[in-house]
Coordinates of N, CA and C in Angstrom, one line a residue:
M1 N 0.8 -1.2 0.0 CA 0.0 0.1 0.0 C 1.0 1.2 0.1
P2 N 0.6 2.1 -0.8 CA 1.4 3.5 -0.9 C 1.2 4.3 0.2
K3 N 2.3 5.0 0.7 CA 2.2 6.0 1.8 C 1.4 7.3 1.2
K4 N 0.7 7.9 2.0 CA 0.1 9.3 1.7 C 0.7 10.4 2.4
Y5 N 1.3 11.4 1.9 CA 1.9 12.4 2.3 C 1.1 13.7 2.3
D6 N 0.9 14.4 3.3 CA 0.2 15.6 3.1 C 0.8 16.8 2.4
Q7 N 0.1 17.7 1.9 CA 0.6 18.8 1.1 C 1.9 19.7 1.7
D8 N 1.6 19.8 3.0 CA 2.6 20.6 3.7 C 4.0 20.0 3.7
L9 N 4.0 18.5 4.0 CA 5.2 17.7 4.0 C 5.8 17.6 2.4
R10 N 5.0 17.7 1.4 CA 5.5 17.7 0.1 C 6.2 19.1 -0.3
E11 N 5.6 20.0 0.1 CA 6.1 21.4 -0.1 C 7.4 21.6 0.7
H12 N 7.3 21.1 2.0 CA 8.5 21.2 2.7 C 9.6 20.5 2.0
A13 N 9.5 19.3 1.6 CA 10.6 18.4 0.9 C 11.0 19.2 -0.4
V14 N 10.2 19.7 -1.1 CA 10.7 20.5 -2.4 C 11.5 21.6 -1.9
R15 N 11.0 22.3 -0.9 CA 11.9 23.6 -0.5 C 13.2 23.1 -0.1
M16 N 13.2 22.0 0.8 CA 14.5 21.7 1.3 C 15.5 21.3 0.1
V17 N 14.9 20.7 -0.9 CA 15.8 20.2 -2.0 C 16.3 21.5 -2.8
L18 N 15.3 22.5 -3.1 CA 15.7 23.7 -3.7 C 16.7 24.6 -2.9
D19 N 16.5 24.5 -1.7 CA 17.4 25.5 -0.8 C 18.7 24.8 -0.6
K20 N 18.8 23.3 -0.7 CA 20.2 22.7 -0.6 C 21.0 23.0 -2.0
R21 N 20.2 22.9 -3.0 CA 20.8 23.1 -4.3 C 21.3 24.5 -4.5
A22 N 20.5 25.6 -3.9 CA 20.9 27.1 -4.2 C 22.1 27.1 -3.1
A23 N 22.0 26.6 -2.0 CA 23.1 27.0 -1.0 C 24.5 26.1 -1.2
E24 N 24.4 25.0 -1.6 CA 25.7 24.1 -1.9 C 26.0 24.0 -3.3
G25 N 25.2 24.3 -4.1 CA 25.3 24.3 -5.6 C 25.5 22.8 -6.1
C26 N 25.0 21.8 -5.3 CA 25.0 20.5 -5.7 C 23.9 20.1 -6.8
S27 N 24.0 18.9 -7.3 CA 23.1 18.3 -8.2 C 21.7 18.1 -7.5
Q28 N 20.7 17.9 -8.2 CA 19.4 17.6 -7.7 C 19.4 16.2 -7.2
R29 N 20.0 15.3 -7.6 CA 20.0 13.9 -6.9 C 20.9 14.0 -5.6
V30 N 21.8 14.7 -5.5 CA 22.5 14.8 -4.2 C 21.6 15.5 -3.1
A31 N 20.9 16.5 -3.5 CA 20.1 17.2 -2.7 C 18.9 16.3 -2.3
M32 N 18.2 15.6 -3.3 CA 17.3 14.6 -3.0 C 17.6 13.5 -1.8
D33 N 18.9 13.0 -2.2 CA 19.5 11.9 -1.2 C 19.6 12.5 0.3
A34 N 20.0 13.8 0.4 CA 20.0 14.4 1.6 C 18.7 14.7 2.4
V35 N 17.8 15.0 1.6 CA 16.4 15.2 2.2 C 15.7 13.8 2.6
E36 N 16.0 12.9 1.7 CA 15.5 11.5 2.1 C 16.1 11.0 3.4
A37 N 17.5 11.3 3.6 CA 18.1 11.0 4.9 C 17.4 11.7 6.0
S38 N 17.1 13.0 6.0 CA 16.4 13.5 7.1 C 15.0 13.4 7.1
L39 N 14.2 13.4 6.1 CA 12.7 13.2 6.2 C 12.2 11.7 6.0
G40 N 13.1 10.8 5.4 CA 12.8 9.4 5.2 C 11.9 9.2 4.2
I41 N 12.0 10.1 3.0 CA 10.8 9.9 1.9 C 12.0 9.5 0.8
A42 N 11.5 8.6 0.0 CA 12.2 7.8 -1.0 C 12.6 9.1 -2.1
P43 N 13.8 9.0 -2.6 CA 14.1 10.0 -3.7 C 13.3 10.1 -4.9
A44 N 12.8 8.8 -5.4 CA 11.8 8.8 -6.5 C 10.6 9.5 -6.2
T45 N 10.0 9.4 -4.9 CA 8.8 10.1 -4.5 C 9.1 11.7 -4.6
I46 N 10.2 12.1 -4.0 CA 10.6 13.6 -4.2 C 10.7 14.1 -5.4
R47 N 11.3 13.1 -6.3 CA 11.5 13.7 -7.7 C 10.2 13.9 -8.4
N48 N 9.2 13.2 -8.1 CA 7.8 13.3 -8.7 C 7.2 14.5 -8.2
W49 N 7.6 14.9 -7.0 CA 7.1 16.2 -6.6 C 7.7 17.3 -6.9
M50 N 8.9 17.2 -7.6 CA 9.7 18.3 -8.0 C 9.0 19.1 -9.4
P51 N 9.3 20.5 -9.4 CA 8.5 21.1 -10.4 C 9.6 20.6 -11.8
R52 N 8.8 20.5 -12.8 CA 9.5 20.2 -14.1 C 10.3 21.3 -14.6
P53 N 11.4 21.1 -15.4 CA 12.2 22.3 -15.9 C 11.3 23.4 -16.5
G54 N 11.5 24.5 -16.2 CA 10.8 25.7 -16.8 C 9.6 26.1 -15.9
E55 N 9.2 25.1 -15.0 CA 8.0 25.4 -14.1 C 8.5 26.1 -12.8
E56 N 7.6 26.9 -12.2 CA 8.0 27.6 -10.9 C 7.5 26.5 -9.7
P57 N 8.1 26.4 -8.6 CA 7.7 25.6 -7.5 C 6.4 26.2 -7.2
A58 N 5.4 25.2 -6.5 CA 4.0 25.6 -6.3 C 4.2 26.7 -5.2
A59 N 3.4 27.8 -5.4 CA 3.4 28.8 -4.3 C 2.4 28.3 -3.1
T60 N 2.9 28.5 -1.9 CA 2.1 28.2 -0.9 C 1.7 29.2 0.0
G61 N 0.7 29.0 0.9 CA 0.4 30.1 1.8 C 1.6 30.4 2.7
A62 N 2.2 29.2 3.1 CA 3.5 29.3 4.1 C 4.7 30.1 3.4
A63 N 4.9 29.9 2.2 CA 6.0 30.5 1.6 C 5.7 31.9 1.1
K64 N 6.4 32.8 1.6 CA 6.0 34.3 1.3 C 7.1 34.6 0.3
P65 N 6.9 35.6 -0.6 CA 7.9 36.3 -1.4 C 8.9 36.9 -0.6
R66 N 10.2 37.2 -1.1 CA 11.2 37.6 -0.3 C 10.8 39.0 0.2
A67 N 10.1 39.9 -0.9 CA 9.8 41.3 -0.6 C 8.8 41.5 0.6
S68 N 7.9 40.6 0.8 CA 6.9 40.7 1.8 C 7.6 40.1 3.1
L69 N 8.5 39.3 3.1 CA 9.3 39.0 4.4 C 10.0 40.1 4.9
E70 N 10.7 40.8 3.8 CA 11.6 42.0 4.2 C 10.8 43.2 4.9
E71 N 9.7 43.3 4.1 CA 8.6 44.4 4.6 C 8.0 43.9 6.0
E72 N 7.9 42.6 6.4 CA 7.4 42.3 7.6 C 8.5 42.6 8.6
N73 N 9.8 42.1 8.2 CA 10.8 42.4 9.2 C 10.9 43.8 9.5
R74 N 11.1 44.8 8.5 CA 10.9 46.2 8.7 C 10.0 46.5 9.8
R75 N 8.7 45.9 9.6 CA 7.7 46.4 10.4 C 7.8 45.8 11.9
L76 N 8.3 44.7 12.0 CA 8.5 44.1 13.3 C 9.7 44.8 14.1
R77 N 10.8 45.2 13.2 CA 11.8 46.1 13.8 C 11.4 47.4 14.6
R78 N 10.4 47.9 13.5 CA 9.9 49.3 14.0 C 9.2 49.1 15.4
E79 N 8.2 47.9 15.3 CA 7.5 47.7 16.5 C 8.5 47.4 17.7
L80 N 9.5 46.7 17.5 CA 10.4 46.4 18.6 C 11.1 47.7 19.2
A81 N 11.5 48.6 18.3 CA 12.1 49.9 18.7 C 11.1 50.6 19.4
E82 N 9.9 50.6 19.0 CA 8.9 51.4 19.7 C 8.6 51.0 21.2
T83 N 8.5 49.7 21.2 CA 8.3 48.8 22.5 C 9.4 49.0 23.4
R84 N 10.8 49.0 22.8 CA 11.9 49.3 23.8 C 11.8 50.7 24.1
R85 N 11.6 51.7 23.4 CA 11.4 53.0 23.7 C 10.5 53.1 24.8
A86 N 9.2 52.6 24.7 CA 8.1 52.7 25.8 C 8.6 52.0 26.9
N87 N 9.3 50.8 27.0 CA 9.9 50.2 28.1 C 10.7 51.1 29.0
E88 N 11.7 51.9 28.1 CA 12.6 52.7 28.8 C 11.9 53.9 29.4
I89 N 10.9 54.6 28.7 CA 10.1 55.6 29.3 C 9.4 55.1 30.6
L90 N 8.8 54.0 30.6 CA 8.1 53.7 31.9 C 9.1 53.3 33.0
K91 N 10.2 52.8 32.7 CA 11.3 52.5 33.7 C 11.5 54.0 34.3
K92 N 11.9 55.0 33.5 CA 12.2 56.3 34.0 C 10.9 56.8 34.8
A93 N 9.8 56.7 34.3 CA 8.4 57.2 34.9 C 8.4 56.5 36.3
S94 N 8.5 55.3 36.4 CA 8.4 54.5 37.6 C 9.3 55.0 38.6
A95 N 10.5 55.3 38.4 CA 11.7 55.8 39.2 C 11.1 57.3 39.6
F96 N 10.7 58.2 38.8 CA 10.2 59.4 38.9 C 9.1 59.7 39.7
F97 N 8.0 58.7 39.6 CA 6.8 58.9 40.3 C 6.9 58.2 41.6
R98 N 7.5 57.1 41.7 CA 7.5 56.3 42.8 C 6.1 55.9 43.6
S99 N 5.0 56.1 43.0 CA 3.8 55.7 43.7 C 3.1 54.9 42.9
G100 N 2.1 54.1 43.4 CA 1.4 53.0 42.5 C 0.2 53.8 41.8
T101 N -0.2 55.0 42.2 CA -1.3 55.7 41.7 C -0.8 56.8 40.6
R102 N -1.9 57.0 39.7 CA -1.5 58.2 38.8 C -1.0 59.4 39.3
P103 N 0.1 59.9 38.9 CA 0.6 61.0 39.5 C -0.2 62.2 39.2
P104 N 0.0 63.3 39.9 CA -0.8 64.4 39.8 C -0.2 65.2 38.5
H105 N -1.2 65.9 37.9 CA -0.9 66.5 36.5 C 0.4 67.3 36.3
D106 N 0.7 68.2 37.5 CA 1.9 68.9 37.6 C 3.1 68.0 37.6
E107 N 3.0 66.9 38.2 CA 4.4 65.9 38.1 C 4.5 65.3 36.8
M108 N 3.3 65.1 36.0 CA 3.5 64.6 34.8 C 4.1 65.5 33.8
I109 N 3.6 66.9 34.0 CA 4.1 67.8 33.1 C 5.7 68.1 33.3
R110 N 6.1 68.0 34.6 CA 7.6 68.1 34.9 C 8.3 67.0 34.4
F111 N 7.7 65.7 34.4 CA 8.5 64.6 33.9 C 8.5 64.7 32.3
I112 N 7.6 65.1 31.6 CA 7.6 65.2 30.3 C 8.5 66.4 29.9
D113 N 8.5 67.5 30.6 CA 9.4 68.5 30.3 C 10.9 68.2 30.4
E114 N 11.3 67.3 31.5 CA 12.6 66.8 31.7 C 13.1 65.8 30.7
H115 N 12.2 65.1 30.2 CA 12.6 63.9 29.3 C 12.3 64.1 27.8
R116 N 11.5 65.3 27.4 CA 11.1 65.6 26.0 C 12.3 65.6 25.1
D117 N 13.5 66.0 25.4 CA 14.5 66.1 24.5 C 15.0 64.7 24.2
R118 N 15.0 63.9 25.1 CA 15.5 62.3 24.8 C 14.6 61.4 24.2
F119 N 13.1 61.7 24.5 CA 12.2 60.7 24.0 C 11.3 61.3 23.0
G120 N 10.9 62.7 23.2 CA 9.9 63.3 22.4 C 8.6 63.3 23.3
V121 N 7.8 64.2 23.0 CA 6.6 64.4 23.9 C 5.5 63.2 23.5
E122 N 5.2 63.0 22.2 CA 4.3 62.1 21.8 C 4.5 60.6 22.3
P123 N 5.9 60.1 22.3 CA 6.0 58.7 22.9 C 5.9 58.8 24.2
I124 N 6.2 59.8 25.0 CA 6.1 59.9 26.3 C 4.5 59.8 26.8
C125 N 3.8 60.7 26.0 CA 2.3 60.7 26.4 C 1.7 59.5 26.1
R126 N 2.0 58.8 24.8 CA 1.6 57.6 24.5 C 1.9 56.4 25.6
A127 N 3.0 56.4 26.2 CA 3.4 55.3 27.1 C 2.8 55.6 28.3
L128 N 2.8 56.9 28.7 CA 2.0 57.3 30.2 C 0.6 57.4 30.0
R129 N 0.1 57.3 28.7 CA -1.4 57.5 28.5 C -1.8 58.9 28.9
A130 N -1.0 59.8 28.9 CA -1.4 61.0 29.3 C -2.3 61.9 28.5
T131 N -2.4 61.4 27.1 CA -3.5 61.9 26.4 C -4.9 61.6 26.8
D132 N -5.0 60.6 27.6 CA -6.4 60.1 28.1 C -6.8 61.1 28.9
C133 N -6.0 61.6 29.7 CA -6.5 62.8 30.7 C -6.4 64.0 30.1
G134 N -6.1 64.4 28.8 CA -6.1 65.6 28.3 C -4.8 66.4 28.5
F135 N -3.6 65.9 28.7 CA -2.5 66.5 29.1 C -2.1 67.6 28.1
I136 N -2.1 67.1 27.0 CA -1.6 68.1 25.8 C -2.5 69.5 25.8
P137 N -3.8 69.2 25.7 CA -4.5 70.4 25.7 C -4.5 71.3 26.9
R138 N -4.5 70.7 28.1 CA -4.3 71.5 29.1 C -3.1 72.3 29.4
K139 N -2.0 71.6 28.9 CA -0.7 72.3 29.0 C -0.7 73.6 28.1
R140 N -1.2 73.6 26.8 CA -1.3 74.5 26.0 C -2.0 75.8 26.5
E141 N -3.1 75.4 27.3 CA -4.2 76.5 27.8 C -3.8 76.9 29.1
V142 N -2.6 76.8 29.5 CA -2.0 77.6 30.7 C -1.7 79.0 30.4
P143 N -2.2 79.9 31.1 CA -2.1 81.3 30.6 C -0.6 81.7 31.1
P144 N 0.1 82.8 30.4 CA 1.4 83.2 30.8 C 1.1 83.7 32.2
P145 N 2.5 84.1 32.9 CA 2.4 84.3 34.2 C 2.0 85.9 34.3
P146 N 1.6 86.5 35.3 CA 1.1 87.8 35.1 C 2.2 88.6 34.9
A147 N 3.4 88.5 35.4 CA 4.7 89.4 35.3 C 4.9 89.6 33.8
A148 N 4.6 88.7 32.9 CA 4.9 88.8 31.4 C 3.8 89.8 30.8
T149 N 2.6 89.9 31.3 CA 1.8 90.8 30.8 C 1.7 92.2 31.4
A150 N 2.2 92.4 32.6 CA 2.1 93.7 33.5 C 2.8 94.8 32.7
P151 N 4.0 94.7 32.0 CA 4.7 95.7 31.6 C 3.8 96.3 30.2
R152 N 3.2 95.4 29.5 CA 2.4 95.7 28.3 C 1.5 96.6 28.7
K153 N 0.7 96.6 29.8 CA -0.5 97.5 30.1 C -0.1 98.9 30.0
P154 N 0.8 99.3 30.9 CA 1.1 100.7 30.8 C 1.4 101.3 29.6
A155 N 2.2 100.6 28.8 CA 2.7 101.1 27.4 C 1.5 101.2 26.6
R156 N 0.6 100.2 26.7 CA -0.6 100.4 25.8 C -1.6 101.5 26.3
A157 N -1.7 101.8 27.6 CA -2.5 102.9 28.0 C -1.8 104.2 27.7
A158 N -0.5 104.4 27.7 CA 0.2 105.5 27.2 C -0.2 105.8 25.7
R159 N -0.2 104.6 24.9 CA -0.4 104.9 23.4 C -1.8 105.3 23.3
E160 N -2.7 104.7 24.1 CA -4.1 105.2 23.8 C -4.4 106.7 24.3
R161 N -3.7 107.0 25.3 CA -3.8 108.3 25.8 C -3.3 109.3 24.7
S162 N -2.2 109.1 24.2 CA -1.5 109.9 23.2 C -2.4 109.8 21.8
A163 N -2.9 108.8 21.5 CA -3.8 108.8 20.4 C -5.1 109.6 20.6
T164 N -5.8 109.6 21.8 CA -6.7 110.3 22.1 C -6.6 111.7 22.2
M165 N -5.4 112.2 22.8 CA -5.1 113.6 22.8 C -4.9 114.2 21.3
A166 N -4.2 113.5 20.5 CA -3.9 113.7 19.2 C -5.1 114.1 18.5
S167 N -6.3 113.3 18.7 CA -7.6 113.5 17.9 C -8.3 114.6 18.4
W168 N -8.1 115.0 19.7 CA -8.8 116.3 20.2 C -8.1 117.6 19.9
R169 N -6.9 117.4 19.5 CA -6.3 118.8 19.2 C -6.7 119.0 17.6
K170 N -7.2 118.2 17.0 CA -7.4 118.5 15.4 C -8.8 119.1 15.3

């Protein structure tokens, strides 16, 4: 009775033969003998599964084109870098805040101001979930201190007085 091999095993054996030929530059017969030794499938059976000259090996769902694998590697590397940055931010934040509860708003602002040059504001807010409580809009709405606006008022009043006096003289 002949053995039945599932499609995944067939595709795996063909890939192994093609990879061995590409890596070592050996003949197809030598590559099939090596695959036979590792998988226990007769070389004649593997030869029947091999693509004919001029044919492409059967595409499988498991075998992805090289370009998509490279794209996936780039995506995974970006994710890994973001995760490492977030972990570093959280380590710094845990040392900075030292309490198990959410820190007060002013402490979060101080932490972000101290570490913005190294990490950037957005990654810090994302890691600390500071945008959930509206950190960014609230920080921008803080009015300037009164000392910064005080010198402008007398100068403006003097300009208005001189403009009013000039209009009455005419």
